[in-house]
Amino acid sequence: MARDYDVIVVGSGGAGHCAAIEANAAGARVLVLEAAERIGGTTITAGGVFYAAGTSVQRAAGVEDSADRLYEHYMTFNQWRLDPSLVRRYCDDSGPTVEWLIGLGVEYRPEDLYRAGIELGTRRGHLAHGYGHQYLTTLHNHAAGRGVEFVCNTRVSRLLAEAGRVTGLEASGETLHAAAVVLACGGLGANREMLQQYYPDAARYDDWHHYIGAPSNQGDAITLGIGIGAAVARSTLNRGVLLRAPHFNNTENEGFMPPWLVLVNREGRRFIDETANYAVMDDVINAQTGAHCFGIIDHAIFLDADGTSGYHDPFNPGARCPNWERRMLETQLERGRVARAETIAGLAEAIGVHPGALVNNIERYNRFVAGGSDEQFFKPMKGTVPIATPPFHATELRSATMVNSSVGLQIDTDARVHDEADAPIPGLYAAGEAAGGVVGKYLGGGNSIGMGAIF
């Protein structure tokens, strides 16, 4: 059979670009197909962080780390519910892949290295200079400069297979043949029907639900793979990243909460350090009664939320958190989505929590602020203020803003897609959100971009 290309990559995000670059470097003629109007996928709008260990960037920053330490953390954090061989491949290749990206022109500065997740003081978040846009642009310029072909507005309808081997695909009514197909077409976040089946925790919030990824992420990899007998990874079903947010404006995406916000559950009790990383916050909120919580502020914060106490995203200098600015709060107060009362007990009645518990919890929190130490949840006290000036305000929050999913096709350590008999399907590969089994419980910023680049 004549081949139109050696390798066809489906999807032009970070994973697709990395696959195309490496295939091209090996001498392959490569075509990248993108369903959207322009290249980039979700990667181009992401923060551009790579979660890695044992890199030159860490060494330059004086950080001691290794693939072994990352592996132990990765598996422990996921309670050993992931395939150790896949996690080991991620950890072993994370450092070398960062160096490979640096060689392509991606810039990681030692001063931008930060704690991207829940780890004991180890800075593993490699923030690309220029964020995701510059990261993806650098990859694209390299790939296009090497002769990789890109075609947008082209959605793949089915994979072609002969004698169990993938031989190409059909897209926009055209048949294309190739020795290998790489599915790097993102996840299923924009497909509500597939979310209900594979990620029900993200689909249960009805009009609260908001997906911040690319609209083209319709679960194509799963649909295409299942069409030829591929297996969906069971270990990462119903896994992904959900951000907590009030029911204000589904276009405002905030990974981090202001330090002056106090969170209480349905019982009127604080239940977590309010500045905890989003890698764990969604599970903690979902474990509360009713799978939601309330954010509490006083009138001093309400009036000054966009002034001197205004909160900025800690990893995007200058970027505000618009859900907590005065104009938004006033608008949502008028719409009834922010409750107001002259006393804490009255506020408790307004939102339906135990008045005595809320009063006691706020009084205790105020003592912590005055003393400079949170003796209950050990929240860093920088930027905190007492909840003391009436009237008091509260709004409901749910973990309903979806960042990405961990659901995808089952792969092995060489990114080969497996079938239901757990055998590799010749000629078919997957990476990024299209591949499952690697990213389970999200480690922190860069776990997704790291997985896409490595595999």
Tab-separated table of C-alpha atoms in Angstrom:
chain	number	residue	atom	x	y	z
A	1	MET	CA	0.000	0.000	0.000
A	2	ALA	CA	1.324	3.373	-0.965
A	3	ARG	CA	1.779	5.770	1.919
A	4	ASP	CA	0.820	9.410	1.839
A	5	TYR	CA	2.881	10.052	4.994
A	6	ASP	CA	5.097	8.133	7.343
A	7	VAL	CA	3.421	9.561	10.438
A	8	ILE	CA	0.123	11.399	10.867
A	9	VAL	CA	-0.366	13.250	14.133
A	10	VAL	CA	-3.945	14.073	15.137
A	11	GLY	CA	-3.944	17.247	17.237
A	12	SER	CA	-1.618	20.257	17.333
A	13	GLY	CA	-1.235	20.944	21.063
A	14	GLY	CA	1.945	20.359	23.005
A	15	ALA	CA	1.875	16.577	22.704
A	16	GLY	CA	1.170	16.681	18.975
A	17	HIS	CA	3.991	19.114	18.306
A	18	CYS	CA	6.499	17.087	20.310
A	19	ALA	CA	5.510	13.909	18.466
A	20	ALA	CA	5.778	15.636	15.100
A	21	ILE	CA	9.193	17.103	15.881
A	22	GLU	CA	10.662	13.783	16.967
A	23	ALA	CA	9.177	11.863	14.040
A	24	ASN	CA	10.546	14.471	11.661
A	25	ALA	CA	13.965	14.268	13.310
A	26	ALA	CA	13.934	10.512	12.684
A	27	GLY	CA	13.456	11.141	8.981
A	28	ALA	CA	9.694	10.703	8.724
A	29	ARG	CA	7.399	12.714	6.506
A	30	VAL	CA	4.885	14.094	9.008
A	31	LEU	CA	1.401	15.572	8.718
A	32	VAL	CA	-0.405	17.189	11.667
A	33	LEU	CA	-4.188	17.458	11.469
A	34	GLU	CA	-6.059	19.925	13.689
A	35	ALA	CA	-9.840	20.053	14.090
A	36	ALA	CA	-9.878	23.699	15.211
A	37	GLU	CA	-9.330	26.776	13.094
A	38	ARG	CA	-5.802	27.283	14.427
A	39	ILE	CA	-3.011	25.278	15.978
A	40	GLY	CA	-2.336	25.050	19.694
A	41	GLY	CA	-5.077	23.086	21.402
A	42	THR	CA	-5.364	23.749	25.124
A	43	THR	CA	-1.593	24.105	25.496
A	44	ILE	CA	-1.412	27.505	23.852
A	45	THR	CA	-3.710	29.020	26.502
A	46	ALA	CA	-2.163	27.134	29.454
A	47	GLY	CA	0.377	28.385	31.953
A	48	GLY	CA	3.188	26.548	30.200
A	49	VAL	CA	4.455	24.747	33.295
A	50	PHE	CA	6.337	21.431	33.090
A	51	TYR	CA	6.399	19.248	36.230
A	52	ALA	CA	9.865	17.657	36.256
A	53	ALA	CA	12.744	16.479	38.441
A	54	GLY	CA	16.518	16.405	38.113
A	55	THR	CA	16.862	19.282	35.652
A	56	SER	CA	19.568	21.833	34.934
A	57	VAL	CA	17.032	24.517	35.884
A	58	GLN	CA	16.665	23.009	39.349
A	59	ARG	CA	20.416	22.711	39.767
A	60	ALA	CA	20.869	26.345	38.761
A	61	ALA	CA	18.290	27.264	41.409
A	62	GLY	CA	20.058	25.180	44.053
A	63	VAL	CA	17.292	22.560	44.173
A	64	GLU	CA	18.351	18.963	44.780
A	65	ASP	CA	15.943	16.514	43.181
A	66	SER	CA	15.871	13.226	41.286
A	67	ALA	CA	13.625	10.948	39.257
A	68	ASP	CA	13.589	8.518	42.202
A	69	ARG	CA	12.205	11.152	44.553
A	70	LEU	CA	9.614	12.222	42.014
A	71	TYR	CA	8.562	8.595	41.462
A	72	GLU	CA	8.039	8.014	45.171
A	73	HIS	CA	5.984	11.200	45.468
A	74	TYR	CA	3.989	10.490	42.293
A	75	MET	CA	2.998	6.965	43.327
A	76	THR	CA	2.273	7.871	46.946
A	77	PHE	CA	0.132	10.845	45.959
A	78	ASN	CA	-1.885	8.552	43.681
A	79	GLN	CA	-2.075	5.787	46.319
A	80	TRP	CA	-0.421	3.373	43.869
A	81	ARG	CA	-3.523	3.332	41.671
A	82	LEU	CA	-1.472	3.975	38.513
A	83	ASP	CA	0.697	1.628	36.437
A	84	PRO	CA	4.173	1.963	38.005
A	85	SER	CA	5.901	1.471	34.655
A	86	LEU	CA	4.102	4.476	33.131
A	87	VAL	CA	4.846	6.646	36.139
A	88	ARG	CA	8.468	5.505	36.123
A	89	ARG	CA	8.761	6.488	32.462
A	90	TYR	CA	7.354	9.925	33.237
A	91	CYS	CA	9.760	10.451	36.125
A	92	ASP	CA	12.857	9.124	34.368
A	93	ASP	CA	12.203	11.119	31.206
A	94	SER	CA	10.957	14.346	32.787
A	95	GLY	CA	14.445	15.798	33.267
A	96	PRO	CA	15.799	14.824	29.844
A	97	THR	CA	12.634	16.106	28.167
A	98	VAL	CA	13.048	19.521	29.810
A	99	GLU	CA	16.611	19.602	28.461
A	100	TRP	CA	15.295	18.617	25.015
A	101	LEU	CA	12.794	21.469	25.127
A	102	ILE	CA	15.513	23.886	26.184
A	103	GLY	CA	17.478	22.723	23.158
A	104	LEU	CA	14.515	23.638	20.957
A	105	GLY	CA	14.437	27.143	22.408
A	106	VAL	CA	11.919	26.907	25.258
A	107	GLU	CA	13.180	29.155	28.049
A	108	TYR	CA	12.970	28.090	31.690
A	109	ARG	CA	14.441	30.537	34.188
A	110	PRO	CA	15.724	29.323	37.579
A	111	GLU	CA	14.028	32.257	39.280
A	112	ASP	CA	10.651	31.117	37.881
A	113	LEU	CA	10.935	27.615	39.349
A	114	TYR	CA	8.224	27.089	41.977
A	115	ARG	CA	6.337	24.545	44.061
A	116	ALA	CA	3.655	23.598	41.586
A	117	GLY	CA	1.887	20.999	43.688
A	118	ILE	CA	1.840	19.139	46.981
A	119	GLU	CA	5.442	18.238	47.649
A	120	LEU	CA	7.678	18.796	50.638
A	121	GLY	CA	9.475	21.976	49.661
A	122	THR	CA	10.748	20.701	46.296
A	123	ARG	CA	10.279	23.139	43.445
A	124	ARG	CA	9.340	21.118	40.372
A	125	GLY	CA	7.172	23.600	38.477
A	126	HIS	CA	9.213	24.681	35.432
A	127	LEU	CA	7.397	27.780	34.190
A	128	ALA	CA	8.084	28.483	30.517
A	129	HIS	CA	8.994	32.098	29.841
A	130	GLY	CA	6.051	33.531	27.941
A	131	TYR	CA	3.734	30.874	29.393
A	132	GLY	CA	1.889	28.341	27.231
A	133	HIS	CA	1.612	30.645	24.241
A	134	GLN	CA	5.357	31.059	23.902
A	135	TYR	CA	5.962	27.387	24.716
A	136	LEU	CA	3.672	26.258	21.896
A	137	THR	CA	4.898	28.952	19.503
A	138	THR	CA	8.493	27.828	20.010
A	139	LEU	CA	7.549	24.224	19.245
A	140	HIS	CA	5.520	25.241	16.193
A	141	ASN	CA	8.241	27.408	14.716
A	142	HIS	CA	10.701	24.546	15.082
A	143	ALA	CA	8.336	21.957	13.578
A	144	ALA	CA	7.204	24.131	10.678
A	145	GLY	CA	10.790	25.158	9.998
A	146	ARG	CA	11.724	21.494	9.678
A	147	GLY	CA	9.026	20.869	7.088
A	148	VAL	CA	6.248	19.349	9.198
A	149	GLU	CA	2.924	19.946	7.451
A	150	PHE	CA	-0.045	21.379	9.389
A	151	VAL	CA	-3.666	21.368	8.239
A	152	CYS	CA	-6.411	22.971	10.368
A	153	ASN	CA	-10.219	22.717	10.228
A	154	THR	CA	-9.856	18.991	9.656
A	155	ARG	CA	-11.493	16.516	12.021
A	156	VAL	CA	-10.635	12.828	11.733
A	157	SER	CA	-13.730	10.649	11.295
A	158	ARG	CA	-12.212	7.169	11.612
A	159	LEU	CA	-9.008	5.184	11.714
A	160	LEU	CA	-8.123	2.696	8.980
A	161	ALA	CA	-6.842	-0.740	9.912
A	162	GLU	CA	-5.802	-3.881	8.041
A	163	ALA	CA	-5.028	-7.200	9.716
A	164	GLY	CA	-5.039	-5.490	13.096
A	165	ARG	CA	-2.612	-2.718	12.070
A	166	VAL	CA	-3.535	0.935	11.776
A	167	THR	CA	-2.754	2.054	8.251
A	168	GLY	CA	-4.124	5.572	8.150
A	169	LEU	CA	-7.312	7.518	8.647
A	170	GLU	CA	-10.215	9.323	7.061
A	171	ALA	CA	-10.572	13.066	7.542
A	172	SER	CA	-12.890	15.543	5.824
A	173	GLY	CA	-13.890	12.901	3.325
A	174	GLU	CA	-10.300	12.106	2.332
A	175	THR	CA	-8.392	8.881	2.947
A	176	LEU	CA	-4.783	9.217	4.070
A	177	HIS	CA	-2.363	6.336	4.557
A	178	ALA	CA	0.535	6.245	7.001
A	179	ALA	CA	2.809	3.810	8.765
A	180	ALA	CA	1.763	5.241	12.120
A	181	VAL	CA	-0.923	7.470	13.602
A	182	VAL	CA	-0.386	9.432	16.820
A	183	LEU	CA	-3.542	10.514	18.637
A	184	ALA	CA	-2.744	13.764	20.432
A	185	CYS	CA	-6.136	15.400	20.025
A	186	GLY	CA	-6.787	16.337	23.641
A	187	GLY	CA	-9.390	15.117	26.077
A	188	LEU	CA	-13.156	15.082	26.325
A	189	GLY	CA	-13.807	18.229	28.336
A	190	ALA	CA	-16.008	19.885	25.707
A	191	ASN	CA	-18.231	16.820	25.281
A	192	ARG	CA	-20.845	16.776	28.078
A	193	GLU	CA	-22.225	13.388	27.048
A	194	MET	CA	-18.819	11.714	27.237
A	195	LEU	CA	-18.100	13.461	30.536
A	196	GLN	CA	-21.183	11.850	32.044
A	197	GLN	CA	-19.823	8.461	31.036
A	198	TYR	CA	-16.115	8.837	31.784
A	199	TYR	CA	-15.784	11.758	34.214
A	200	PRO	CA	-19.120	12.032	36.059
A	201	ASP	CA	-17.650	14.163	38.863
A	202	ALA	CA	-17.099	16.911	36.293
A	203	ALA	CA	-20.532	16.559	34.707
A	204	ARG	CA	-22.726	16.646	37.804
A	205	TYR	CA	-22.897	20.413	38.272
A	206	ASP	CA	-25.249	21.263	35.397
A	207	ASP	CA	-25.114	25.019	34.744
A	208	TRP	CA	-22.234	25.431	37.200
A	209	HIS	CA	-19.992	23.365	34.925
A	210	HIS	CA	-17.428	25.256	32.885
A	211	TYR	CA	-14.584	23.858	30.783
A	212	ILE	CA	-11.570	26.077	30.191
A	213	GLY	CA	-9.854	23.918	27.560
A	214	ALA	CA	-10.142	23.973	23.788
A	215	PRO	CA	-13.724	23.623	22.430
A	216	SER	CA	-12.357	21.108	19.939
A	217	ASN	CA	-11.629	18.628	22.745
A	218	GLN	CA	-14.583	16.370	22.016
A	219	GLY	CA	-13.091	13.029	23.072
A	220	ASP	CA	-12.066	12.127	19.527
A	221	ALA	CA	-9.213	9.890	20.663
A	222	ILE	CA	-11.567	7.685	22.662
A	223	THR	CA	-14.131	7.544	19.871
A	224	LEU	CA	-11.519	6.761	17.216
A	225	GLY	CA	-9.693	4.262	19.385
A	226	ILE	CA	-12.776	2.351	20.477
A	227	GLY	CA	-13.757	2.171	16.820
A	228	ILE	CA	-10.882	-0.221	16.183
A	229	GLY	CA	-10.942	-2.057	19.518
A	230	ALA	CA	-8.670	0.110	21.679
A	231	ALA	CA	-9.112	0.078	25.454
A	232	VAL	CA	-9.833	3.054	27.670
A	233	ALA	CA	-7.512	3.174	30.682
A	234	ARG	CA	-9.509	2.097	33.726
A	235	SER	CA	-7.082	3.453	36.316
A	236	THR	CA	-7.781	7.075	35.468
A	237	LEU	CA	-11.530	7.060	34.897
A	238	ASN	CA	-13.335	9.910	36.664
A	239	ARG	CA	-10.043	11.705	37.266
A	240	GLY	CA	-8.913	15.166	36.269
A	241	VAL	CA	-8.622	18.719	37.555
A	242	LEU	CA	-11.582	20.730	38.829
A	243	LEU	CA	-11.202	24.261	40.165
A	244	ARG	CA	-13.444	25.662	42.885
A	245	ALA	CA	-15.428	28.703	41.853
A	246	PRO	CA	-18.506	30.707	42.816
A	247	HIS	CA	-21.514	30.667	40.489
A	248	PHE	CA	-20.749	34.122	39.115
A	249	ASN	CA	-19.312	34.129	35.652
A	250	ASN	CA	-18.316	30.982	33.804
A	251	THR	CA	-15.644	32.828	31.837
A	252	GLU	CA	-13.485	33.734	34.849
A	253	ASN	CA	-10.945	30.996	35.600
A	254	GLU	CA	-8.999	31.127	38.837
A	255	GLY	CA	-6.655	28.438	40.076
A	256	PHE	CA	-5.933	30.123	43.389
A	257	MET	CA	-8.142	31.705	46.039
A	258	PRO	CA	-7.414	35.019	47.803
A	259	PRO	CA	-5.666	34.510	51.178
A	260	TRP	CA	-8.295	36.601	52.958
A	261	LEU	CA	-11.124	34.270	51.964
A	262	VAL	CA	-12.431	31.922	54.686
A	263	LEU	CA	-14.022	28.644	53.577
A	264	VAL	CA	-16.605	26.812	55.667
A	265	ASN	CA	-18.675	23.721	54.968
A	266	ARG	CA	-22.386	23.033	55.356
A	267	GLU	CA	-21.831	22.519	59.087
A	268	GLY	CA	-20.359	26.018	59.414
A	269	ARG	CA	-16.839	24.764	60.065
A	270	ARG	CA	-13.538	25.574	58.406
A	271	PHE	CA	-12.134	22.415	56.835
A	272	ILE	CA	-8.881	23.302	55.032
A	273	ASP	CA	-6.105	25.839	54.529
A	274	GLU	CA	-7.901	28.114	52.070
A	275	THR	CA	-4.708	28.625	50.042
A	276	ALA	CA	-4.189	24.901	49.479
A	277	ASN	CA	-3.120	23.875	45.976
A	278	TYR	CA	-5.852	23.098	43.465
A	279	ALA	CA	-4.322	19.630	43.097
A	280	VAL	CA	-6.076	18.659	46.323
A	281	MET	CA	-8.755	21.288	46.837
A	282	ASP	CA	-11.380	19.730	44.551
A	283	ASP	CA	-11.364	16.380	46.350
A	284	VAL	CA	-11.530	18.050	49.759
A	285	ILE	CA	-14.507	20.216	48.779
A	286	ASN	CA	-16.284	17.275	47.158
A	287	ALA	CA	-15.857	15.326	50.412
A	288	GLN	CA	-17.875	17.928	52.326
A	289	THR	CA	-21.617	17.605	52.894
A	290	GLY	CA	-23.342	18.462	49.638
A	291	ALA	CA	-19.997	18.644	47.801
A	292	HIS	CA	-19.771	22.394	48.194
A	293	CYS	CA	-18.644	25.094	50.612
A	294	PHE	CA	-19.054	28.808	51.298
A	295	GLY	CA	-16.575	31.653	51.034
A	296	ILE	CA	-16.851	34.223	53.834
A	297	ILE	CA	-15.651	37.858	53.763
A	298	ASP	CA	-16.489	40.981	55.723
A	299	HIS	CA	-17.454	44.426	54.456
A	300	ALA	CA	-13.922	45.833	54.642
A	301	ILE	CA	-12.787	43.180	52.176
A	302	PHE	CA	-15.914	43.688	50.070
A	303	LEU	CA	-15.203	47.401	49.709
A	304	ASP	CA	-11.491	46.999	49.077
A	305	ALA	CA	-11.397	43.728	47.139
A	306	ASP	CA	-9.963	45.487	44.070
A	307	GLY	CA	-7.894	48.008	46.021
A	308	THR	CA	-4.819	47.629	48.196
A	309	SER	CA	-5.919	44.183	49.370
A	310	GLY	CA	-6.817	43.098	45.840
A	311	TYR	CA	-5.620	39.588	45.105
A	312	HIS	CA	-3.376	38.682	42.185
A	313	ASP	CA	-2.658	35.230	40.796
A	314	PRO	CA	0.690	34.280	42.404
A	315	PHE	CA	2.020	32.669	39.215
A	316	ASN	CA	0.810	35.226	36.692
A	317	PRO	CA	2.128	38.595	37.884
A	318	GLY	CA	-0.452	41.336	37.482
A	319	ALA	CA	-3.324	38.940	36.752
A	320	ARG	CA	-6.245	39.630	39.049
A	321	CYS	CA	-8.865	37.191	40.281
A	322	PRO	CA	-11.978	38.927	38.900
A	323	ASN	CA	-14.503	36.826	40.820
A	324	TRP	CA	-13.410	38.621	43.978
A	325	GLU	CA	-13.304	42.213	42.765
A	326	ARG	CA	-15.803	44.724	44.132
A	327	ARG	CA	-17.689	45.240	40.887
A	328	MET	CA	-18.302	41.500	40.514
A	329	LEU	CA	-19.295	41.106	44.175
A	330	GLU	CA	-21.762	43.988	43.972
A	331	THR	CA	-23.318	42.554	40.802
A	332	GLN	CA	-23.673	39.093	42.310
A	333	LEU	CA	-25.092	40.549	45.525
A	334	GLU	CA	-27.862	42.142	43.437
A	335	ARG	CA	-28.468	38.812	41.703
A	336	GLY	CA	-28.790	36.991	45.016
A	337	ARG	CA	-25.656	34.904	44.604
A	338	VAL	CA	-23.903	36.675	47.464
A	339	ALA	CA	-25.609	36.637	50.863
A	340	ARG	CA	-25.312	39.565	53.278
A	341	ALA	CA	-26.092	39.890	56.995
A	342	GLU	CA	-25.244	42.253	59.846
A	343	THR	CA	-24.006	39.440	62.101
A	344	ILE	CA	-22.148	36.170	61.599
A	345	ALA	CA	-25.102	34.319	63.120
A	346	GLY	CA	-27.422	36.076	60.709
A	347	LEU	CA	-25.149	35.145	57.805
A	348	ALA	CA	-25.261	31.527	58.947
A	349	GLU	CA	-29.046	31.629	58.812
A	350	ALA	CA	-28.932	33.178	55.338
A	351	ILE	CA	-26.786	30.396	53.883
A	352	GLY	CA	-28.228	27.561	55.946
A	353	VAL	CA	-25.294	26.584	58.160
A	354	HIS	CA	-25.124	26.064	61.925
A	355	PRO	CA	-25.057	29.557	63.501
A	356	GLY	CA	-23.084	28.579	66.595
A	357	ALA	CA	-20.480	26.682	64.589
A	358	LEU	CA	-19.976	29.544	62.169
A	359	VAL	CA	-19.677	32.087	64.979
A	360	ASN	CA	-17.128	29.957	66.825
A	361	ASN	CA	-15.124	29.185	63.694
A	362	ILE	CA	-14.905	32.824	62.633
A	363	GLU	CA	-13.959	33.908	66.156
A	364	ARG	CA	-11.236	31.255	66.254
A	365	TYR	CA	-9.984	32.292	62.807
A	366	ASN	CA	-9.803	35.939	63.891
A	367	ARG	CA	-7.677	34.923	66.885
A	368	PHE	CA	-5.327	33.108	64.512
A	369	VAL	CA	-5.025	36.222	62.347
A	370	ALA	CA	-4.337	38.401	65.383
A	371	GLY	CA	-1.745	35.953	66.676
A	372	GLY	CA	-0.105	35.494	63.265
A	373	SER	CA	-0.477	31.705	63.256
A	374	ASP	CA	-3.222	29.365	62.048
A	375	GLU	CA	-3.066	26.678	64.732
A	376	GLN	CA	-5.780	24.568	63.116
A	377	PHE	CA	-4.956	24.284	59.390
A	378	PHE	CA	-1.560	26.033	59.330
A	379	LYS	CA	-2.565	28.447	56.604
A	380	PRO	CA	0.198	30.944	55.725
A	381	MET	CA	-0.934	34.198	57.287
A	382	LYS	CA	0.473	36.598	54.721
A	383	GLY	CA	-2.408	38.587	53.240
A	384	THR	CA	-4.983	37.390	55.760
A	385	VAL	CA	-7.312	39.817	57.565
A	386	PRO	CA	-9.905	39.285	60.295
A	387	ILE	CA	-13.561	38.793	59.419
A	388	ALA	CA	-14.704	41.601	61.692
A	389	THR	CA	-16.463	44.470	59.898
A	390	PRO	CA	-20.220	44.145	59.289
A	391	PRO	CA	-22.097	43.500	57.160
A	392	PHE	CA	-20.722	40.051	56.408
A	393	HIS	CA	-20.921	38.280	53.054
A	394	ALA	CA	-20.929	34.694	51.823
A	395	THR	CA	-21.193	32.880	48.540
A	396	GLU	CA	-21.352	29.212	47.602
A	397	LEU	CA	-18.408	27.554	45.834
A	398	ARG	CA	-18.227	24.235	44.020
A	399	SER	CA	-15.423	22.391	42.271
A	400	ALA	CA	-17.147	22.783	38.930
A	401	THR	CA	-14.607	24.461	36.636
A	402	MET	CA	-12.889	21.746	34.623
A	403	VAL	CA	-9.269	22.172	33.559
A	404	ASN	CA	-8.537	18.785	32.052
A	405	SER	CA	-9.289	15.084	32.307
A	406	SER	CA	-7.036	12.101	32.952
A	407	VAL	CA	-9.289	9.830	30.896
A	408	GLY	CA	-7.816	8.420	27.714
A	409	LEU	CA	-6.737	5.357	25.787
A	410	GLN	CA	-4.578	2.768	27.520
A	411	ILE	CA	-0.935	3.107	26.508
A	412	ASP	CA	2.327	1.424	27.448
A	413	THR	CA	5.698	2.999	28.201
A	414	ASP	CA	6.342	3.539	24.487
A	415	ALA	CA	2.973	5.300	24.057
A	416	ARG	CA	1.578	2.386	22.037
A	417	VAL	CA	-2.199	2.107	22.343
A	418	HIS	CA	-3.421	-1.239	23.685
A	419	ASP	CA	-6.575	-3.154	22.843
A	420	GLU	CA	-9.025	-4.833	25.230
A	421	ALA	CA	-6.805	-7.929	25.273
A	422	ASP	CA	-3.979	-5.692	26.562
A	423	ALA	CA	-1.908	-6.087	23.411
A	424	PRO	CA	-0.463	-3.127	21.500
A	425	ILE	CA	-2.250	-2.114	18.314
A	426	PRO	CA	0.479	-1.835	15.652
A	427	GLY	CA	0.752	1.616	14.161
A	428	LEU	CA	-1.311	3.450	16.806
A	429	TYR	CA	0.063	5.734	19.519
A	430	ALA	CA	-1.399	8.283	21.938
A	431	ALA	CA	-0.052	11.125	24.066
A	432	GLY	CA	-1.308	14.042	26.118
A	433	GLU	CA	-4.915	13.983	27.291
A	434	ALA	CA	-5.685	11.441	24.573
A	435	ALA	CA	-3.689	8.890	26.587
A	436	GLY	CA	-4.870	7.512	29.914
A	437	GLY	CA	-3.165	5.807	32.815
A	438	VAL	CA	-0.383	8.350	33.355
A	439	VAL	CA	-1.957	11.410	35.000
A	440	GLY	CA	-4.233	10.213	37.779
A	441	LYS	CA	-4.699	12.488	40.748
A	442	TYR	CA	-3.113	15.676	39.424
A	443	LEU	CA	0.283	16.331	41.011
A	444	GLY	CA	0.190	20.049	40.341
A	445	GLY	CA	0.954	22.603	37.664
A	446	GLY	CA	2.726	21.028	34.695
A	447	ASN	CA	1.687	17.414	35.182
A	448	SER	CA	-0.382	17.543	31.996
A	449	ILE	CA	2.109	19.435	29.808
A	450	GLY	CA	4.880	17.184	31.135
A	451	MET	CA	2.968	14.040	30.256
A	452	GLY	CA	2.172	15.351	26.790
A	453	ALA	CA	5.791	16.195	26.009
A	454	ILE	CA	7.300	13.021	27.495
A	455	PHE	CA	5.038	10.487	25.814
